[in-house]
Tab-separated table of C-alpha atoms and ligand atoms in Angstrom:
chain	number	residue	atom	x	y	z
A	1	UNK	CA	18.142	8.671	8.282
A	2	UNK	CA	15.100	6.461	9.410
A	3	UNK	CA	15.541	3.194	10.985
A	4	UNK	CA	13.093	0.242	11.637
A	5	UNK	CA	13.885	-2.632	13.976
A	6	UNK	CA	11.765	-5.707	14.483
A	7	UNK	CA	8.358	-3.957	13.953
A	8	UNK	CA	9.103	-0.369	15.271
A	9	UNK	CA	10.030	2.699	13.661
A	10	UNK	CA	13.018	4.386	15.823
A	11	UNK	CA	12.423	8.008	16.862
A	12	UNK	CA	16.025	8.229	17.371
A	13	UNK	CA	17.563	6.258	14.524
A	14	UNK	CA	21.237	6.714	15.638
A	15	UNK	CA	20.407	5.732	19.357
A	16	UNK	CA	20.815	2.212	20.845
A	17	UNK	CA	18.502	-0.526	19.399
A	18	UNK	CA	20.124	-3.903	19.085
A	19	UNK	CA	20.954	-6.174	22.317
A	20	UNK	CA	24.536	-6.346	23.077
A	21	UNK	CA	24.289	-9.956	22.981
A	22	UNK	CA	22.856	-10.059	19.525
A	23	UNK	CA	24.710	-12.772	17.440
A	24	UNK	CA	25.274	-10.331	14.512
A	25	UNK	CA	26.874	-7.777	16.779
A	26	UNK	CA	29.116	-10.341	18.801
A	27	UNK	CA	30.184	-12.771	15.848
A	28	UNK	CA	29.154	-11.327	12.742
A	29	UNK	CA	26.162	-13.901	12.402
A	30	UNK	CA	24.141	-12.053	9.908
A	31	UNK	CA	23.252	-11.269	6.424
A	32	UNK	CA	22.449	-7.800	4.772
A	33	UNK	CA	21.258	-6.027	1.507
A	34	UNK	CA	22.254	-2.544	0.200
A	35	UNK	CA	19.544	-1.311	-1.994
A	36	UNK	CA	19.557	1.913	-3.962
A	37	UNK	CA	16.761	4.235	-3.684
A	38	UNK	CA	15.927	6.589	-6.942
A	39	UNK	CA	13.329	9.408	-6.597
A	40	UNK	CA	12.071	7.877	-3.417
A	41	UNK	CA	11.677	4.188	-4.815
A	42	UNK	CA	13.742	1.232	-4.300
A	43	UNK	CA	15.794	-0.293	-7.280
A	44	UNK	CA	15.345	-4.048	-7.961
A	45	UNK	CA	13.614	-4.572	-4.562
A	46	UNK	CA	12.343	-8.104	-5.575
A	47	UNK	CA	15.996	-9.196	-6.477
A	48	UNK	CA	17.484	-7.840	-3.288
A	49	UNK	CA	14.729	-9.725	-1.170
A	50	UNK	CA	15.378	-12.920	-2.815
A	51	UNK	CA	19.154	-12.520	-2.480
A	52	UNK	CA	18.610	-11.836	1.168
A	53	UNK	CA	16.463	-15.038	1.568
A	54	UNK	CA	19.250	-16.873	-0.091
A	55	UNK	CA	21.924	-15.598	2.136
A	56	UNK	CA	19.960	-16.319	5.155
A	57	UNK	CA	19.355	-19.769	4.197
A	58	UNK	CA	22.935	-20.056	3.502
A	59	UNK	CA	23.825	-19.256	7.037
A	60	UNK	CA	20.989	-21.660	8.526
A	61	UNK	CA	18.975	-18.529	9.687
A	62	UNK	CA	15.390	-19.002	9.980
A	63	UNK	CA	13.263	-18.134	7.007
A	64	UNK	CA	12.796	-14.311	6.620
A	65	UNK	CA	9.211	-13.060	5.509
A	66	UNK	CA	9.942	-11.113	2.429
A	67	UNK	CA	6.838	-9.013	3.213
A	68	UNK	CA	7.884	-7.933	6.504
A	69	UNK	CA	11.137	-6.605	5.126
A	70	UNK	CA	9.220	-5.105	2.018
A	71	UNK	CA	6.849	-3.131	4.533
A	72	UNK	CA	9.894	-2.040	6.597
A	73	UNK	CA	11.740	-0.777	3.425
A	74	UNK	CA	8.666	1.270	2.486
A	75	UNK	CA	8.370	2.392	6.253
A	76	UNK	CA	11.942	3.881	6.123
A	77	UNK	CA	11.932	5.252	2.646
A	78	UNK	CA	8.446	7.081	2.979
A	79	UNK	CA	8.707	10.158	4.981
A	80	UNK	CA	11.965	11.402	4.180
A	81	UNK	CA	13.442	13.116	1.029
A	82	UNK	CA	15.468	10.633	-0.712
A	83	UNK	CA	16.091	11.776	-4.509
A	84	UNK	CA	19.336	9.396	-4.200
A	85	UNK	CA	19.691	6.917	-1.215
A	86	UNK	CA	20.455	3.530	0.144
A	87	UNK	CA	18.488	1.135	2.135
A	88	UNK	CA	20.233	-1.322	4.281
A	89	UNK	CA	18.412	-4.312	5.552
A	90	UNK	CA	19.991	-6.769	7.940
A	91	UNK	CA	18.957	-9.801	9.494
A	92	UNK	CA	21.069	-11.588	12.326
A	93	UNK	CA	20.962	-14.540	14.524
A	94	UNK	CA	19.363	-12.439	17.244
A	95	UNK	CA	20.213	-12.574	21.001
A	96	UNK	CA	22.325	-15.554	21.669
A	97	UNK	CA	25.113	-16.834	24.049
A	98	UNK	CA	28.326	-15.149	23.743
A	99	UNK	CA	30.114	-17.844	21.591
A	100	UNK	CA	29.594	-19.009	18.081
A	101	UNK	CA	26.678	-21.141	18.984
A	102	UNK	CA	23.309	-19.518	17.906
A	103	UNK	CA	20.523	-18.949	20.510
A	104	UNK	CA	16.874	-19.870	20.046
A	105	UNK	CA	15.523	-16.136	19.700
A	106	UNK	CA	13.856	-15.008	16.431
A	107	UNK	CA	16.359	-13.244	14.290
A	108	UNK	CA	16.877	-9.395	14.717
A	109	UNK	CA	15.505	-7.412	11.377
A	110	UNK	CA	16.923	-3.858	11.104
A	111	UNK	CA	16.206	-1.711	8.026
A	112	UNK	CA	17.719	1.734	7.669
A	113	UNK	CA	17.602	4.348	4.799
A	114	UNK	CA	19.734	7.320	4.451
A	115	UNK	CA	20.744	9.763	1.561
A	116	UNK	CA	23.446	8.799	-0.700
A	117	UNK	CA	25.832	10.634	-2.931
A	118	UNK	CA	26.299	9.647	-6.507
A	119	UNK	CA	29.591	7.740	-7.401
A	120	UNK	CA	32.348	9.405	-9.520
A	121	UNK	CA	32.147	8.422	-13.191
A	122	UNK	CA	35.682	6.698	-12.804
A	123	UNK	CA	38.012	5.348	-10.030
A	124	UNK	CA	41.179	3.762	-9.212
A	125	UNK	CA	41.569	0.435	-7.845
A	126	UNK	CA	44.303	-1.891	-6.177
A	127	UNK	CA	44.857	-5.513	-6.106
A	128	UNK	CA	45.106	-6.697	-2.361
A	129	UNK	CA	47.299	-9.885	-1.425
A	130	UNK	CA	44.656	-11.759	0.690
A	131	UNK	CA	42.554	-14.144	-1.384
A	132	UNK	CA	38.806	-14.617	-1.473
A	133	UNK	CA	37.993	-18.038	-0.440
A	134	UNK	CA	35.690	-19.653	-3.067
A	135	UNK	CA	35.477	-22.874	-1.187
A	136	UNK	CA	34.569	-21.333	2.207
A	137	UNK	CA	31.179	-21.993	4.047
A	138	UNK	CA	30.129	-18.163	3.264
A	139	UNK	CA	31.322	-18.012	-0.233
A	140	UNK	CA	28.789	-16.023	-2.237
A	141	UNK	CA	26.712	-14.887	0.725
A	142	UNK	CA	26.048	-11.549	1.516
A	143	UNK	CA	27.028	-11.793	5.139
A	144	UNK	CA	27.464	-9.095	8.018
A	145	UNK	CA	31.117	-10.554	8.410
A	146	UNK	CA	32.841	-7.873	6.461
A	147	UNK	CA	36.010	-7.387	8.528
A	148	UNK	CA	38.166	-8.876	5.523
A	149	UNK	CA	36.739	-6.028	3.296
A	150	UNK	CA	37.274	-3.435	5.795
A	151	UNK	CA	40.991	-4.353	6.083
A	152	UNK	CA	41.186	-4.672	2.207
A	153	UNK	CA	39.602	-1.472	1.548
A	154	UNK	CA	41.759	0.466	4.068
A	155	UNK	CA	44.943	-1.119	2.025
A	156	UNK	CA	43.447	0.354	-1.145
A	157	UNK	CA	42.884	3.730	0.136
A	158	UNK	CA	46.668	3.969	1.406
A	159	UNK	CA	47.487	3.293	-2.319
A	160	UNK	CA	45.033	5.833	-3.720
A	161	UNK	CA	42.351	3.716	-4.686
A	162	UNK	CA	38.728	3.703	-3.484
A	163	UNK	CA	38.203	-0.399	-4.249
A	164	UNK	CA	40.476	-3.190	-3.322
A	165	UNK	CA	40.397	-6.166	-5.698
A	166	UNK	CA	40.585	-9.644	-4.467
A	167	UNK	CA	41.903	-12.776	-6.439
A	168	UNK	CA	40.574	-16.159	-4.997
A	169	UNK	CA	42.626	-19.047	-3.530
A	170	UNK	CA	42.959	-20.394	-7.500
A	171	UNK	CA	44.624	-17.045	-8.380
A	172	UNK	CA	41.748	-16.184	-10.381
A	173	UNK	CA	40.160	-12.524	-10.600
A	174	UNK	CA	37.200	-12.669	-8.112
A	175	UNK	CA	35.556	-9.193	-7.104
A	176	UNK	CA	35.835	-5.963	-5.032
A	177	UNK	CA	34.880	-5.469	-1.577
A	178	UNK	CA	31.583	-4.080	-2.541
A	179	UNK	CA	31.468	-4.504	-6.311
A	180	UNK	CA	31.864	-6.922	-9.227
A	181	UNK	CA	34.447	-6.500	-11.978
A	182	UNK	CA	34.120	-6.328	-15.685
A	183	UNK	CA	37.042	-6.095	-18.148
A	184	UNK	CA	37.474	-5.948	-21.969
A	185	UNK	CA	40.293	-8.145	-23.733
A	186	UNK	CA	40.728	-8.440	-27.158
A	187	UNK	CA	37.453	-6.580	-27.407
A	188	UNK	CA	35.314	-8.952	-25.709
A	189	UNK	CA	33.714	-8.010	-22.370
A	190	UNK	CA	34.437	-10.635	-19.562
A	191	UNK	CA	33.485	-11.100	-15.933
A	192	UNK	CA	34.249	-13.758	-13.384
A	193	UNK	CA	31.747	-16.625	-12.903
A	194	UNK	CA	29.743	-17.146	-9.557
A	195	UNK	CA	32.016	-20.115	-9.016
A	196	UNK	CA	35.045	-17.707	-8.477
A	197	UNK	CA	33.331	-17.032	-5.067
A	198	UNK	CA	32.154	-13.561	-6.013
A	199	UNK	CA	28.882	-12.307	-4.971
A	200	UNK	CA	25.931	-12.589	-7.249
A	201	UNK	CA	25.767	-8.998	-7.481
A	202	UNK	CA	22.377	-7.592	-8.604
A	203	UNK	CA	23.872	-5.166	-10.724
A	204	UNK	CA	26.404	-7.936	-12.344
A	205	UNK	CA	23.227	-10.099	-12.958
A	206	UNK	CA	21.157	-7.264	-14.680
A	207	UNK	CA	23.943	-6.023	-16.821
A	208	UNK	CA	24.741	-9.540	-18.103
A	209	UNK	CA	21.069	-9.876	-18.959
A	210	UNK	CA	20.755	-6.379	-20.488
A	211	UNK	CA	24.087	-5.912	-22.078
A	212	UNK	CA	25.933	-9.171	-21.949
A	213	UNK	CA	29.529	-10.221	-21.350
A	214	UNK	CA	31.471	-13.684	-21.327
A	215	UNK	CA	31.594	-15.423	-17.723
A	216	UNK	CA	34.970	-16.649	-17.462
A	217	UNK	CA	37.311	-17.590	-14.689
A	218	UNK	CA	41.039	-16.212	-15.661
A	219	UNK	CA	44.311	-15.569	-13.678
A	220	UNK	CA	43.837	-12.075	-12.078
A	221	UNK	CA	46.915	-11.000	-14.248
A	222	UNK	CA	44.695	-10.995	-17.263
A	223	UNK	CA	43.852	-7.410	-16.157
A	224	UNK	CA	47.370	-6.511	-17.366
A	225	UNK	CA	46.003	-7.039	-20.809
A	226	UNK	CA	42.635	-5.195	-20.416
A	227	UNK	CA	41.834	-2.356	-22.515
A	228	UNK	CA	38.962	-1.280	-20.314
A	229	UNK	CA	37.804	-2.132	-16.765
A	230	UNK	CA	34.649	-1.161	-15.031
A	231	UNK	CA	33.162	-1.852	-11.619
A	232	UNK	CA	29.398	-2.667	-10.827
A	233	UNK	CA	27.551	-2.203	-7.700
A	234	UNK	CA	24.396	-0.870	-6.183
A	235	UNK	CA	26.347	2.314	-4.871
A	236	UNK	CA	28.374	2.488	-8.192
A	237	UNK	CA	26.103	1.587	-10.860
A	238	UNK	CA	28.523	1.217	-13.962
A	239	UNK	CA	31.745	2.900	-12.845
A	240	UNK	CA	34.804	2.965	-15.221
A	241	UNK	CA	38.374	2.284	-13.588
A	242	UNK	CA	41.109	4.764	-14.885
A	243	UNK	CA	43.864	2.953	-12.829
A	244	UNK	CA	44.483	-0.372	-11.769
A	245	UNK	CA	47.650	-0.867	-9.427
A	246	UNK	CA	48.977	2.317	-10.955
A	247	UNK	CA	48.512	1.416	-14.570
A	248	UNK	CA	46.469	3.973	-16.458
A	249	UNK	CA	43.384	2.912	-18.359
A	250	UNK	CA	40.984	4.479	-20.862
A	251	UNK	CA	37.785	5.305	-18.574
A	252	UNK	CA	35.306	5.346	-19.230
A	253	UNK	CA	36.233	3.780	-22.641
A	254	UNK	CA	33.612	2.918	-25.433
A	255	UNK	CA	32.475	-0.454	-24.123
A	256	UNK	CA	32.009	1.034	-20.635
A	257	UNK	CA	30.118	3.944	-21.920
A	258	UNK	CA	27.801	1.616	-23.967
A	259	UNK	CA	27.131	-0.391	-20.760
A	260	UNK	CA	26.566	2.610	-18.566
A	261	UNK	CA	24.180	3.931	-21.220
A	262	UNK	CA	22.180	0.624	-21.594
A	263	UNK	CA	21.805	0.731	-17.533
A	264	UNK	CA	20.618	4.440	-17.351
A	265	UNK	CA	18.085	3.493	-20.321
A	266	UNK	CA	16.909	0.255	-18.497
A	267	UNK	CA	16.936	1.233	-14.637
A	268	UNK	CA	13.513	2.787	-14.615
A	269	UNK	CA	11.986	-0.746	-15.333
A	270	UNK	CA	12.988	-1.882	-11.748
A	271	UNK	CA	12.044	1.001	-9.770
A	272	UNK	CA	9.185	0.616	-7.222
A	273	UNK	CA	7.919	-1.297	-4.054
B	1	LIG	C1	31.336	-8.281	-1.903
B	1	LIG	C2	30.492	-7.732	-2.793
B	1	LIG	N1	30.494	-8.205	-4.338
B	1	LIG	C3	29.726	-7.476	-5.023
B	1	LIG	C4	28.719	-6.456	-4.556
B	1	LIG	C5	28.021	-5.969	-5.476
B	1	LIG	O1	26.549	-6.503	-5.470
B	1	LIG	P1	25.237	-5.468	-5.812
B	1	LIG	O2	25.312	-5.158	-7.444
B	1	LIG	O3	24.039	-6.307	-5.473
B	1	LIG	O4	25.280	-4.152	-5.309
B	1	LIG	C6	28.608	-6.210	-3.239
B	1	LIG	C7	27.648	-5.559	-3.018
B	1	LIG	O5	27.906	-4.540	-1.948
B	1	LIG	C8	29.440	-7.039	-2.512
B	1	LIG	O6	29.493	-6.693	-1.064
């Protein structure tokens, strides 16, 4: 693992680095990106940097200089062998008073790269009872306030799944803790719209462009009629779902296989700094 913080590469990436008063640490006032690395090259770096900037703006953090983050990504990726890896870049409100009010320090920027194992081809998911708030102040932003996801994922794991699926306040299918959902009903590939409150996943957006699907918001119960379901994310790529709340599904089904093949065929177009 290699880590960079506010301009310095750390000699011990697991050692202390961020102030105890950092607003990202004390109240989760921060945004982040997880970026896949393949063969030592980041995937879709421009799209991730753009989303980092949108998330930071949504939180009211000062403007993030994309080139600073890009150089930091290069610094942590180079100098280690990363056939498959993940970069995590985080921007927080920086040192601040101990309450919710932000201080006047510059943001803290941390970029870390580490190896990653490939995801299994298929997995099981579980619906959790807590809703995503599509009307909340942080809806659609990739913030470091992930405690809801931590609770949901722990619940899914108790039920033998590797991903938890949320409906939103309207009862519509929304997303997973770290993935977007695609499903097939009557031969049609569908995925929730961004109005559902799901994150505008980089993988979701590219798959919509490269493969296509209908964006639609429907009650979460629609998955009971689905012949295929797959998850998409930076760490999962296109991953078939073989069980949803214990209901067995064909995985990877024919449309999932086609989507995954399209993904593999196009991915190299977006590798690079
Ligand atoms: C809540 C949430 N939804 C969806 C995704 C998938 O987004 P991406 O394809 O950009 O990894 C993520 C990524 O971690 C996420 O945290």
